[in-house]
Short mmCIF file of C-alpha atoms and ligand atoms in Angstrom, two decimals:
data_model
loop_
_atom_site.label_atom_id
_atom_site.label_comp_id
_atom_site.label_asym_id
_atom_site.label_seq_id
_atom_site.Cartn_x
_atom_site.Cartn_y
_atom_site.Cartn_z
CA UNK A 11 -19.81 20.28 -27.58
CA UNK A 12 -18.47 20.85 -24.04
CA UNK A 13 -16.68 18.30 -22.07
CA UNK A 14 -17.29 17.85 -18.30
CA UNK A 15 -15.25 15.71 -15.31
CA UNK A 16 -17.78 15.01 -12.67
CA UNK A 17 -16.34 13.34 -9.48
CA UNK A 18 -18.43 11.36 -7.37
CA UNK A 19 -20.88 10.93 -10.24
CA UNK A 20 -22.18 7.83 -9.22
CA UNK A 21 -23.82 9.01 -6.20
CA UNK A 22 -26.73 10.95 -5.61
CA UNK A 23 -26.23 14.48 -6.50
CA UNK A 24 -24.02 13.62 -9.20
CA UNK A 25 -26.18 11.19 -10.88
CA UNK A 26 -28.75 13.54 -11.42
CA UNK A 27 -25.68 16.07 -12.79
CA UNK A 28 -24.62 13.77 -14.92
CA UNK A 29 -28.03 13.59 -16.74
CA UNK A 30 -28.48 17.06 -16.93
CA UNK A 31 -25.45 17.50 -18.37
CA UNK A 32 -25.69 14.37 -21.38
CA UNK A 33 -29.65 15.31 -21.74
CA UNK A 34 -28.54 18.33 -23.17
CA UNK A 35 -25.65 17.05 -25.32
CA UNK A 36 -22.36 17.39 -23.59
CA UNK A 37 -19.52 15.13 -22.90
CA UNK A 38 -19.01 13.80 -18.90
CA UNK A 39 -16.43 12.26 -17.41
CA UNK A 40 -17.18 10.12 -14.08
CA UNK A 41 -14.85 9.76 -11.70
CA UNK A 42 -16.09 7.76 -8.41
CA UNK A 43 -14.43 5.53 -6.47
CA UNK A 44 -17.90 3.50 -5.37
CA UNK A 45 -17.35 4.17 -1.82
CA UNK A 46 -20.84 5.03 -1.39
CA UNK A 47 -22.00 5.49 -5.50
CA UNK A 48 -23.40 2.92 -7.45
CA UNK A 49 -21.53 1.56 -10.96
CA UNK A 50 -25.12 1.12 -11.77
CA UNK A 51 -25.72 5.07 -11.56
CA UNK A 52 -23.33 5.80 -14.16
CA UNK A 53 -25.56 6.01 -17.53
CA UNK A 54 -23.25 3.94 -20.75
CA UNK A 55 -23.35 7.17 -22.35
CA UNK A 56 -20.37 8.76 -19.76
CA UNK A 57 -17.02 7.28 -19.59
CA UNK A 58 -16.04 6.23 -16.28
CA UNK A 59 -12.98 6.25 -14.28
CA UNK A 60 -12.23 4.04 -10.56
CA UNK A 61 -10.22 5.79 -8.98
CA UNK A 62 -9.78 7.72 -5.65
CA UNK A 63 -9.12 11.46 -5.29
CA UNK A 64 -6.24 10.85 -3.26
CA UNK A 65 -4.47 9.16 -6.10
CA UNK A 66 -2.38 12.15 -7.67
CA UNK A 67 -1.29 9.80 -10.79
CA UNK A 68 -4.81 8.82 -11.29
CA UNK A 69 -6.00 12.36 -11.36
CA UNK A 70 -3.05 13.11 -13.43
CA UNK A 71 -3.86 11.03 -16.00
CA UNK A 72 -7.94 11.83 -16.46
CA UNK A 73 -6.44 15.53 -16.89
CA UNK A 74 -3.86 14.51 -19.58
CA UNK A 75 -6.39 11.94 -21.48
CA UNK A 76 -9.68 14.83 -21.35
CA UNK A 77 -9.83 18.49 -22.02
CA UNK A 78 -12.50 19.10 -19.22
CA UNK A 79 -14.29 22.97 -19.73
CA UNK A 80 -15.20 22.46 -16.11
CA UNK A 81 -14.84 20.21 -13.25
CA UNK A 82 -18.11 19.41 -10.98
CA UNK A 83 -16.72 18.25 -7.96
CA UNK A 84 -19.29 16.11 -5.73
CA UNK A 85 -17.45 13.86 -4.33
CA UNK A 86 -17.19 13.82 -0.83
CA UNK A 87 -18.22 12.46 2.99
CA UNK A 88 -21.34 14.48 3.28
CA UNK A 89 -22.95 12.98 6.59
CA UNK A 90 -23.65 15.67 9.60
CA UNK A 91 -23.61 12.62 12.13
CA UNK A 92 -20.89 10.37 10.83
CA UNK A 93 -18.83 13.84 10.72
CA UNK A 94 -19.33 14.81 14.26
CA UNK A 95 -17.84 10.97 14.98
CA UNK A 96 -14.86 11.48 12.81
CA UNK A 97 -14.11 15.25 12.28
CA UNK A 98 -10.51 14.48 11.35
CA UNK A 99 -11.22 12.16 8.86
CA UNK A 100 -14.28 14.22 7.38
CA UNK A 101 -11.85 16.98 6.93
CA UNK A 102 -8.91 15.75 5.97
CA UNK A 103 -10.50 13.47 3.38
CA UNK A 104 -13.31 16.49 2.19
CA UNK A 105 -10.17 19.49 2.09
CA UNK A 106 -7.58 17.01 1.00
CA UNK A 107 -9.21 15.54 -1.70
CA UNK A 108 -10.90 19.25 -3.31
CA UNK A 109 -7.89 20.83 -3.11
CA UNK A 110 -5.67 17.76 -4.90
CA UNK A 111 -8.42 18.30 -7.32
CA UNK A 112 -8.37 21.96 -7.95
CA UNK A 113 -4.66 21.76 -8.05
CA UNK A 114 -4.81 19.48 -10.83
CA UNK A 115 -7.35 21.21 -12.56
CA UNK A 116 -5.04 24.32 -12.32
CA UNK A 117 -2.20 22.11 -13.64
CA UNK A 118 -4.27 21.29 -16.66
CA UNK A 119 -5.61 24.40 -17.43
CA UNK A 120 -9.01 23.91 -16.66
CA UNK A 121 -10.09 27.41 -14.72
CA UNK A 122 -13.66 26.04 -14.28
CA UNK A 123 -14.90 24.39 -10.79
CA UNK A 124 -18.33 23.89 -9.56
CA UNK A 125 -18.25 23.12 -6.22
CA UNK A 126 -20.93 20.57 -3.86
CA UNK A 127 -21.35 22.66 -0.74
CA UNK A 128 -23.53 22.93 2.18
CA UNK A 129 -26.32 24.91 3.86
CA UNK A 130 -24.08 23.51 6.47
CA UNK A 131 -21.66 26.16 6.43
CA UNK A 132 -24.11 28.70 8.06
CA UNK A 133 -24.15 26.59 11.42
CA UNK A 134 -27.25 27.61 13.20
CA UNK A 135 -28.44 30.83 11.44
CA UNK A 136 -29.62 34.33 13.26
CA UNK A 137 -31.79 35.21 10.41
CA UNK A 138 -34.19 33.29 8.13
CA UNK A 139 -33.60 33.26 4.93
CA UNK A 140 -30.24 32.45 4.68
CA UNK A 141 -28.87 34.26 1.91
CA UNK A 142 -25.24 34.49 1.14
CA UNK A 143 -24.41 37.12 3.34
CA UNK A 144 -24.92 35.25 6.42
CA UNK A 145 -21.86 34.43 8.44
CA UNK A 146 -20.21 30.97 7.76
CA UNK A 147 -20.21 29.68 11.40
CA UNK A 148 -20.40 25.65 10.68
CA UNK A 149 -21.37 23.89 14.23
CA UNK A 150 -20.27 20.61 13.04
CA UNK A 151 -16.85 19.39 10.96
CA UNK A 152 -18.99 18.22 7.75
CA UNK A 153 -19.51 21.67 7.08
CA UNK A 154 -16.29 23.45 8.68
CA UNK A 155 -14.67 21.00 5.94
CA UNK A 156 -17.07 22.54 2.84
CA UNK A 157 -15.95 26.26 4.10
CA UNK A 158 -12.35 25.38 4.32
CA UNK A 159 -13.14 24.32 0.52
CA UNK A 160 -14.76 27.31 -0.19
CA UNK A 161 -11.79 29.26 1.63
CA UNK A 162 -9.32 27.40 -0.55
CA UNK A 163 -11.16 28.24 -4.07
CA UNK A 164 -11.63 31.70 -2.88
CA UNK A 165 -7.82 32.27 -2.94
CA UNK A 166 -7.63 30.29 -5.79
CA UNK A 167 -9.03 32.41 -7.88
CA UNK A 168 -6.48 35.43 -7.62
CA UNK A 169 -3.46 33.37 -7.56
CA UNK A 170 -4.45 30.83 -10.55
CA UNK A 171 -7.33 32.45 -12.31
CA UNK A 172 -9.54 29.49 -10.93
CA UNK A 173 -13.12 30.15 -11.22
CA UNK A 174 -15.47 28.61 -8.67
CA UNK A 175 -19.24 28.14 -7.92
CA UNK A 176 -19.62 27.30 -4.50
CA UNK A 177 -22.85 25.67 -4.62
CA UNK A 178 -24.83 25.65 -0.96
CA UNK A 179 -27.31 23.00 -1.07
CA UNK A 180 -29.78 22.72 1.27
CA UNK A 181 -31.89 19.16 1.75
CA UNK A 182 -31.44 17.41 -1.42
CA UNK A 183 -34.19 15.10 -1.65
CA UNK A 184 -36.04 13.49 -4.69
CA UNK A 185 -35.47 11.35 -7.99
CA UNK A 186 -35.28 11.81 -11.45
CA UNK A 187 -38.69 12.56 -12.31
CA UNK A 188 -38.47 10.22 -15.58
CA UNK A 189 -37.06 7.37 -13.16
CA UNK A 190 -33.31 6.87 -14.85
CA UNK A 191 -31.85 7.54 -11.26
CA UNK A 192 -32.52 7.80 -7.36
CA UNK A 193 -31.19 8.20 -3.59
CA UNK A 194 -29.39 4.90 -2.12
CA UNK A 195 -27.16 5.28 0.51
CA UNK A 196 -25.99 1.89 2.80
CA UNK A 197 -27.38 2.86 5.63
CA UNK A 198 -29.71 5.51 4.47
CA UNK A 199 -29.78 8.23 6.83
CA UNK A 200 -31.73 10.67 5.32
CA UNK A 201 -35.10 11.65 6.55
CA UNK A 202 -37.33 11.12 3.41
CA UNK A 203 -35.98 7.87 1.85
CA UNK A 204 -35.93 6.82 5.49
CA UNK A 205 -39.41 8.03 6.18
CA UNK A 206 -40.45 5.86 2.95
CA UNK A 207 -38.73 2.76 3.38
CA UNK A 208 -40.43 2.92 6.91
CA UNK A 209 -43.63 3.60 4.96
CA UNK A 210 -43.00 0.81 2.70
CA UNK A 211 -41.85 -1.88 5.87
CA UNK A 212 -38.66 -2.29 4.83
CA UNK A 213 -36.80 -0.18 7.38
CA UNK A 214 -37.93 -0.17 11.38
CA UNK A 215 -39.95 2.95 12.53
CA UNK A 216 -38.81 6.01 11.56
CA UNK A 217 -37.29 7.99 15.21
CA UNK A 218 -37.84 11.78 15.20
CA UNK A 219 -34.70 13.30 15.89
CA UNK A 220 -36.01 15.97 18.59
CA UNK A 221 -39.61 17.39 19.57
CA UNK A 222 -38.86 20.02 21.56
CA UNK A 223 -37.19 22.79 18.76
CA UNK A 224 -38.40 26.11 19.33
CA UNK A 225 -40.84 25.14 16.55
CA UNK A 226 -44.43 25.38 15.53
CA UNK A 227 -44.31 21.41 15.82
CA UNK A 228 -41.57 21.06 18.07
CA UNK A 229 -39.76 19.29 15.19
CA UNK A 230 -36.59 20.65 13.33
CA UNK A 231 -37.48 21.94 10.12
CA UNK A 232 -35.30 21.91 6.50
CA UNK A 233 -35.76 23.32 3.01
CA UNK A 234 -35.90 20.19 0.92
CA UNK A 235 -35.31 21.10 -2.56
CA UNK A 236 -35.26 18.76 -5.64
CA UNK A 237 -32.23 16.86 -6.69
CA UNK A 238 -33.47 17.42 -10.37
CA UNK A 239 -33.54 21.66 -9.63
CA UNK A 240 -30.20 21.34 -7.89
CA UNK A 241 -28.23 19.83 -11.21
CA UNK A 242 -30.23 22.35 -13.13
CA UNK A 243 -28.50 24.62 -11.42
CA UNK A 244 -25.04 23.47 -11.89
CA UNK A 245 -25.55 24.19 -15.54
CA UNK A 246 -27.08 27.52 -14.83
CA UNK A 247 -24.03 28.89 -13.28
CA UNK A 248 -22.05 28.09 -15.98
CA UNK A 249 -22.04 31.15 -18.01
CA UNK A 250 -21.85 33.22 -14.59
CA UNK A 251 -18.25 31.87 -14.34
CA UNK A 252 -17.19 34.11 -17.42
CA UNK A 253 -17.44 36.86 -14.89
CA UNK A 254 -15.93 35.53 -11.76
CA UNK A 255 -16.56 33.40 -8.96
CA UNK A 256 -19.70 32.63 -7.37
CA UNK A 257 -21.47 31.79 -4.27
CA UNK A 258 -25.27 30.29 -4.08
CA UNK A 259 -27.87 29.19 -1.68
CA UNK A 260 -29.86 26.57 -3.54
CA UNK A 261 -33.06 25.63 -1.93
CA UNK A 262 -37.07 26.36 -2.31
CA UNK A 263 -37.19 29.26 0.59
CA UNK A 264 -39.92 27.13 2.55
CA UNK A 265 -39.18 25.20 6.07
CA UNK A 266 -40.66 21.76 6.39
CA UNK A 267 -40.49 19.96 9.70
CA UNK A 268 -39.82 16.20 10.18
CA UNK A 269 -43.44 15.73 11.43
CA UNK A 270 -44.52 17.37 8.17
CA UNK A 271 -42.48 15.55 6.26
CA UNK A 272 -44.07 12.25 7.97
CA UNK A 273 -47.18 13.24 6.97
CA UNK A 274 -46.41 14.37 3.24
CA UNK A 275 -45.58 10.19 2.81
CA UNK A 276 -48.78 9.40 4.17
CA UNK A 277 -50.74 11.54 1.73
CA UNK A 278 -48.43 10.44 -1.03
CA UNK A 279 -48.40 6.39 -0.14
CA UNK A 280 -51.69 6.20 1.51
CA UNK A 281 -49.56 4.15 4.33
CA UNK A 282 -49.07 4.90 7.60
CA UNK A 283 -45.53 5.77 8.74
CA UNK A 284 -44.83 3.46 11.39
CA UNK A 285 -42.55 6.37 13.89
CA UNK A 286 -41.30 6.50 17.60
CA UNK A 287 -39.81 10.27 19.45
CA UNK A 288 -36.39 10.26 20.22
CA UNK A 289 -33.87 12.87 21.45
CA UNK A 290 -31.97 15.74 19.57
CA UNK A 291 -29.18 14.48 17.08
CA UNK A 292 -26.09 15.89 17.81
CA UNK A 293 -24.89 18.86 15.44
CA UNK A 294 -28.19 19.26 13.79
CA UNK A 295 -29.29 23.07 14.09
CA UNK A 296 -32.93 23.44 14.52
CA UNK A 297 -34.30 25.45 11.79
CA UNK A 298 -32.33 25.95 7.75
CA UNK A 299 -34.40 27.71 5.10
CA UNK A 300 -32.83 29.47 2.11
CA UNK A 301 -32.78 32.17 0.58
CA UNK A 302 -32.12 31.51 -2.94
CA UNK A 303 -32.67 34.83 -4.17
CA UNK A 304 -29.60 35.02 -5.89
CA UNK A 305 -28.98 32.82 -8.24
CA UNK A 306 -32.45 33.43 -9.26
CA UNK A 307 -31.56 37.05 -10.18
CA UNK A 308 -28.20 36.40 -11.58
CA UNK A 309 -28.74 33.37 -13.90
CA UNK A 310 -32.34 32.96 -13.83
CA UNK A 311 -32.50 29.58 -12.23
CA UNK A 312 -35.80 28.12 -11.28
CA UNK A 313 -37.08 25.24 -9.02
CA UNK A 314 -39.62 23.41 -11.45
CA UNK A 315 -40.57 20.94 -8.59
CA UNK A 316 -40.92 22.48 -5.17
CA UNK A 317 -43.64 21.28 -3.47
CA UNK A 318 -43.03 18.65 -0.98
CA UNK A 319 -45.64 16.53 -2.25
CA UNK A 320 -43.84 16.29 -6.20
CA UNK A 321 -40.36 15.75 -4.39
CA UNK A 322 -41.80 13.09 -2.11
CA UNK A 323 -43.91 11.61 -4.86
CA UNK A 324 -40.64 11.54 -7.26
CA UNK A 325 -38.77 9.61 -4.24
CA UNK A 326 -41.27 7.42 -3.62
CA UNK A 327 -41.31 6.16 -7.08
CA UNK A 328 -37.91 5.77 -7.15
CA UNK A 329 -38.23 3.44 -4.49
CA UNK A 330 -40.95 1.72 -5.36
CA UNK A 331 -39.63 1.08 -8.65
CA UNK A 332 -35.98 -0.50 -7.27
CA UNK A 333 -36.88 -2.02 -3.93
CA UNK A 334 -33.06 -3.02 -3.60
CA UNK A 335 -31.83 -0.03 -4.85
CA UNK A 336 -29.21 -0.22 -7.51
CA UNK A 337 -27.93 -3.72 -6.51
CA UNK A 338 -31.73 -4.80 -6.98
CA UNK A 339 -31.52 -3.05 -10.49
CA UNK A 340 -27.97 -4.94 -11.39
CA UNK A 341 -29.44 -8.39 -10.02
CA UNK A 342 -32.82 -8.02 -12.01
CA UNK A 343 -31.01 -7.16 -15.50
CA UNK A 344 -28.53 -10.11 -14.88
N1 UFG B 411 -34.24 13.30 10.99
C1 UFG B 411 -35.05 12.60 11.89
N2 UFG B 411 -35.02 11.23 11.82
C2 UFG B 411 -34.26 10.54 10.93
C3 UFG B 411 -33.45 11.27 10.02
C4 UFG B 411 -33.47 12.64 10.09
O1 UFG B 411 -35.74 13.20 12.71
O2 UFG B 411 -34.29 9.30 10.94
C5 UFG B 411 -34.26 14.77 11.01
C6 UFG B 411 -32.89 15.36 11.28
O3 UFG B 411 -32.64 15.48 12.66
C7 UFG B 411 -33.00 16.70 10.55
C8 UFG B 411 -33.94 16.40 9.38
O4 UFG B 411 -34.64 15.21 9.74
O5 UFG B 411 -33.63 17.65 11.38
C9 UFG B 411 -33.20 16.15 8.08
O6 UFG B 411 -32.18 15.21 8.33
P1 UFG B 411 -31.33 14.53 7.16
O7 UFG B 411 -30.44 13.53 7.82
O8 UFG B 411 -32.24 14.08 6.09
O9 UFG B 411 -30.51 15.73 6.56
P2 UFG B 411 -29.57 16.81 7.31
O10 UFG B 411 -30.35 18.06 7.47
O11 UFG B 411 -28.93 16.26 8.53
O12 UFG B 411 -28.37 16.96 6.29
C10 UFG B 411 -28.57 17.15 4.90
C11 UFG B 411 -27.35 16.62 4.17
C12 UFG B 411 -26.14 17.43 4.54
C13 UFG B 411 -26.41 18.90 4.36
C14 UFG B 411 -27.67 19.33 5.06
C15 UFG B 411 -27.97 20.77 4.72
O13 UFG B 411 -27.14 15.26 4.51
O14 UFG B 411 -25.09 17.02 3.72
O15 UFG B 411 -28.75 18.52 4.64
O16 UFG B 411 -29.18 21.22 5.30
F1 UFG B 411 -25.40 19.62 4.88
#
């Protein structure tokens, strides 16, 4: 049986790792500090550390009580916005924090490192697709912090032996299709949970971020891809790391604009999505669609739920299912 430390475990992405990963039998190790993950996301069945990144003796001490295989490292301040408000922070906290980690890792012997990364190291592409030869032009500091990472773990490798998957995600978006976990972020900012709680009344109207992108709606568009298919793949590249270190695009290859989007959660909900027209957000680039022929070829990963409609449906269930989120989930077992 494998052993696995996966930081930020508790929130969205790495909820849905974490499954994966005990589904199919192995050990995980959480460690979140609950700035923005849920204690209620961590399944009983994973032992769980508080404690921050930034706290050397803390990570210290989770490498001298576990012998990890490989570290999944999803922790992180992953907000475009936020990050164009505070790019010092974003990147001192997002490089600072992997690299304390990796260094550890190194200490320990652990030559395994899956990484959280970002379509939005591409910036604002020339070509569609984007596959991995692309340039890495980020046009705000959340993702000039992920390829700084990615930089880091590159050098890594020759120096240390460290092996890394640098894992591009495009719009994660979805739930666990058997209903164990979900998105919840204080405040959400994300178009589809957004879209839903709008749906659902609980959030004002949903504002579209921009009508005039050189678009067949006018809308910016995004490859959402399922939160479910993106842990998948974390355990896909696994075996890949025997060879060396990899890079991936993970998303479905199709565009979907925010208008579309809109109108997915109306067909799903049968509710109208209450929605107003607002300008541009700053540092959002109009149009990201991967190519994710890669990792397809070398590991043989697979969406299993890429139509809009399942990934909306999953969400909205999710959502449905825990109108306050995980505090509603705590409060109703108490
Ligand atoms: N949008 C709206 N209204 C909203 C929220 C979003 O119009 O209320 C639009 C955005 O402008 C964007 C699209 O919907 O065009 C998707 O926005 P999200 O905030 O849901 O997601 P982002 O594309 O900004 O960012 C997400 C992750 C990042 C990651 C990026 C990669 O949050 O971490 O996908 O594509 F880098």
């Amino acid at each position: 049986m494998a052993r696995y430390l996966v930081t930020g475990g508790a929130g969205y992405v790495g909820s849905h790792v974490v499954l994966a990963l005990l589904d199919r039998g192995d050990d995980v190790v959480v460690l979140d500090n609950f700035s923005t993950g849920h204690r209620a996301a961590v399944p009983d069945a994973a032992a769980l550390v508080e404690a921050d990144l930034a706290d050397g003796r803390a990570l210290a001490e989770v490498f001298a009580a576990w012998k990890f295989d490989a570290v999944f490292h999803m922790a992180a301040l992953s907000l475009v916005g936020d990050s164009m408000r505070q790019p010092l922070h974003y990147i001192r906290t997002n490089l600072g924090n992997s690299l304390g980690l990796a260094e550890a890792a190194v200490r320990a012997g652990c030559k395994r490192f899956v990484l959280s990364s970002t379509a939005a190291v591409f910036g604002v592409p020339r070509i569609l697709p984007i596959d991995e030869a692309a340039p890495r032009e980020p046009v705000n500091p959340y993702g000039e912090s992920k390829l700084m990472v990615e930089q880091g773990l590159a050098w890594a490798e020759g120096a240390h032996g460290l092996r890394s998957a640098c894992l591009r995600y495009f719009n994660a978006a979805g739930a666990d299709p058997a209903g164990r976990a979900g998105e919840d972020h204080t405040p959400e900012t994300h178009l589809i949970p957004r879209t839903i709680m709008a749906a659902m009344g609980r959030v004002e109207p949903v504002t579209i971020f921009g009508t005039d992108y050189d678009t067949p709606d006018g809308t910016a568009m995004r490859d959402y891809v399922h939160v479910a298919d993106l842990a998948a793949a974390h355990l896909a590249v696994l075996p890949r790391l025997e060879e060396g270190s990899v890079a991936y695009n993970l998303g479905n290859g199709a565009g979907h604009s925010v208008r579309e989007v809109i109108a997915a959660v109306e067909r799903v909900s049968g509710r109208a999505v209450p929605h107003t027209v607002g300008p541009r957000r700053e540092g959002d680039p109009p149009v990201l669609v991967a190519s994710s022929a890669r990792i397809r070829a070398e590991t043989g990963w697979l969406p299993r739920h890429d139509s809009l409609e399942e990934i909306v449906r999953t969400a909205w269930n999710w959502h449905a299912a825990n109108p306050g989120g995980y505090a509603g989930r705590v409060a109703q077992a108490a």
